[in-house]
Every structure is written in C-alpha cells, then in structure tokens.
Amino acid sequence: MKTHLLNFRRLNISWNWMKSFVPLALLASILLSPMTLLAEDKVMKIVYFDNYPPYSWLENGKMRGILVDVATEVLQKQIGIAIQHEGYPWERAQQMVKRGEADAFITVPTPERLEYTIASKEPLLIADFNLFVRAKSPIMKDIMKVKTLADLKKYKLGHYIGSGWAKKNLDGMNVQWVAN
C-alpha cells in the first residue's frame, strides 16, 4: 500500500514547543532522575521506547537508534559516564524513571515529566512530525489543506500509548491509542 507523506515543516515551529500554538517539533532532551546526580561512579541506566525507529528500537536484545548513538557518543565517549541502554514499552520506561528504577530517558520535557526529572537545557534532537495518508485516499485533497492540529479534529488519528506530546495536544480528538 502506498502512502503519501505530508511534512509539517512548512509551519512556523518554535523550539519552545510548550508555548507554540502548533507544537509539532519533537524536542528530545535527556531527562535525569535527581538521584542520578548524587552517584559519581555508577553506571547510568537510560531507558528508551523499544519500538520507535529510527530513534530507538530493540534488535537482537540490544538497543539501537539515533538516540542510543547520540547518548553513547556524548555521555560515554566524550564525558566519560558509563551508560547502560535498555528498551521497554514507552509507558513502562517512563514509569521506571519516575520510580527510580532507571536514571534517564530521552524525550519531550512535558510538565508532568519535569515533576520527577531534571531536563537538559538544550534539545538533543529537533525532528518533524509527519502525517501519512494512503496515496489514493478520498480525503487526500482535504488533508493537503491541513495547516494546524485543529484542522485534524474531524479525522481519526493514531498514536502510541505513553506519548506526553499526544496526550496534551490531541486531547479531545478522535485518537486510537496503540499499545507499543
């Protein structure tokens, strides 16, 4: 089945996504449990969404992806912090950091997550969200006119469980939440 990709890059997107009317930039920050900062010689356990390619995924028992590569390069190779990468369903990974069972995750710093983590000041990654539609969909002409999230209210949307961005920004819309 062919799909047509609509990229929302054409929108004016502020990196400060919490203040943006159309918050479509994914700003990934390393969010640390405050307890992580107390131990100097321990291995930092970073948890990831285990099924979110190309950012993070589990392959043959090992975490792979852009986020894993960047964390390894910056934290381990450049700064010298020993790190351990583990993948889980996204909601579980977040709960592990919240309960102190993991030290960090790389994600959008939502107000809820900032209640139990300390976020880096600079984004690790800025990415575009894209909308996929079947190439011969009867709604293609209408979809091509979409400029804001509000324009999507009349459509059925899909998103994964545990997405803080989607929970905040797609509230009140027809969303099918998918287990990861």
JSON list of N, CA and C in Angstrom, two decimals, residues 133-141 143:
[
{"chain": "A", "resi": 133, "resn": "VAL", "atom": "N", "xyz": [-0.79, 9.37, 4.74]},
{"chain": "A", "resi": 133, "resn": "VAL", "atom": "CA", "xyz": [-2.12, 9.12, 4.19]},
{"chain": "A", "resi": 133, "resn": "VAL", "atom": "C", "xyz": [-1.96, 8.22, 2.98]},
{"chain": "A", "resi": 134, "resn": "ARG", "atom": "N", "xyz": [-2.89, 7.27, 2.81]},
{"chain": "A", "resi": 134, "resn": "ARG", "atom": "CA", "xyz": [-2.84, 6.43, 1.60]},
{"chain": "A", "resi": 134, "resn": "ARG", "atom": "C", "xyz": [-2.87, 7.31, 0.36]},
{"chain": "A", "resi": 135, "resn": "ALA", "atom": "N", "xyz": [-2.07, 6.97, -0.63]},
{"chain": "A", "resi": 135, "resn": "ALA", "atom": "CA", "xyz": [-1.91, 7.79, -1.83]},
{"chain": "A", "resi": 135, "resn": "ALA", "atom": "C", "xyz": [-3.23, 8.05, -2.55]},
{"chain": "A", "resi": 136, "resn": "LYS", "atom": "N", "xyz": [-4.12, 7.10, -2.60]},
{"chain": "A", "resi": 136, "resn": "LYS", "atom": "CA", "xyz": [-5.39, 7.29, -3.32]},
{"chain": "A", "resi": 136, "resn": "LYS", "atom": "C", "xyz": [-6.57, 7.49, -2.37]},
{"chain": "A", "resi": 137, "resn": "SER", "atom": "N", "xyz": [-6.29, 7.99, -1.19]},
{"chain": "A", "resi": 137, "resn": "SER", "atom": "CA", "xyz": [-7.34, 8.23, -0.20]},
{"chain": "A", "resi": 137, "resn": "SER", "atom": "C", "xyz": [-8.32, 9.28, -0.71]},
{"chain": "A", "resi": 138, "resn": "PRO", "atom": "N", "xyz": [-9.63, 9.08, -0.50]},
{"chain": "A", "resi": 138, "resn": "PRO", "atom": "CA", "xyz": [-10.62, 10.07, -0.94]},
{"chain": "A", "resi": 138, "resn": "PRO", "atom": "C", "xyz": [-10.52, 11.39, -0.16]},
{"chain": "A", "resi": 139, "resn": "ILE", "atom": "N", "xyz": [-9.80, 11.39, 0.96]},
{"chain": "A", "resi": 139, "resn": "ILE", "atom": "CA", "xyz": [-9.68, 12.62, 1.74]},
{"chain": "A", "resi": 139, "resn": "ILE", "atom": "C", "xyz": [-8.37, 13.36, 1.47]},
{"chain": "A", "resi": 140, "resn": "MET", "atom": "N", "xyz": [-7.62, 12.89, 0.47]},
{"chain": "A", "resi": 140, "resn": "MET", "atom": "CA", "xyz": [-6.30, 13.47, 0.20]},
{"chain": "A", "resi": 140, "resn": "MET", "atom": "C", "xyz": [-6.35, 14.98, -0.03]},
{"chain": "A", "resi": 141, "resn": "LYS", "atom": "N", "xyz": [-7.31, 15.46, -0.80]},
{"chain": "A", "resi": 141, "resn": "LYS", "atom": "CA", "xyz": [-7.38, 16.91, -1.08]},
{"chain": "A", "resi": 141, "resn": "LYS", "atom": "C", "xyz": [-7.60, 17.71, 0.20]},
{"chain": "A", "resi": 143, "resn": "ILE", "atom": "N", "xyz": [-6.79, 16.70, 3.27]},
{"chain": "A", "resi": 143, "resn": "ILE", "atom": "CA", "xyz": [-5.59, 16.55, 4.10]},
{"chain": "A", "resi": 143, "resn": "ILE", "atom": "C", "xyz": [-4.49, 17.51, 3.63]}
]
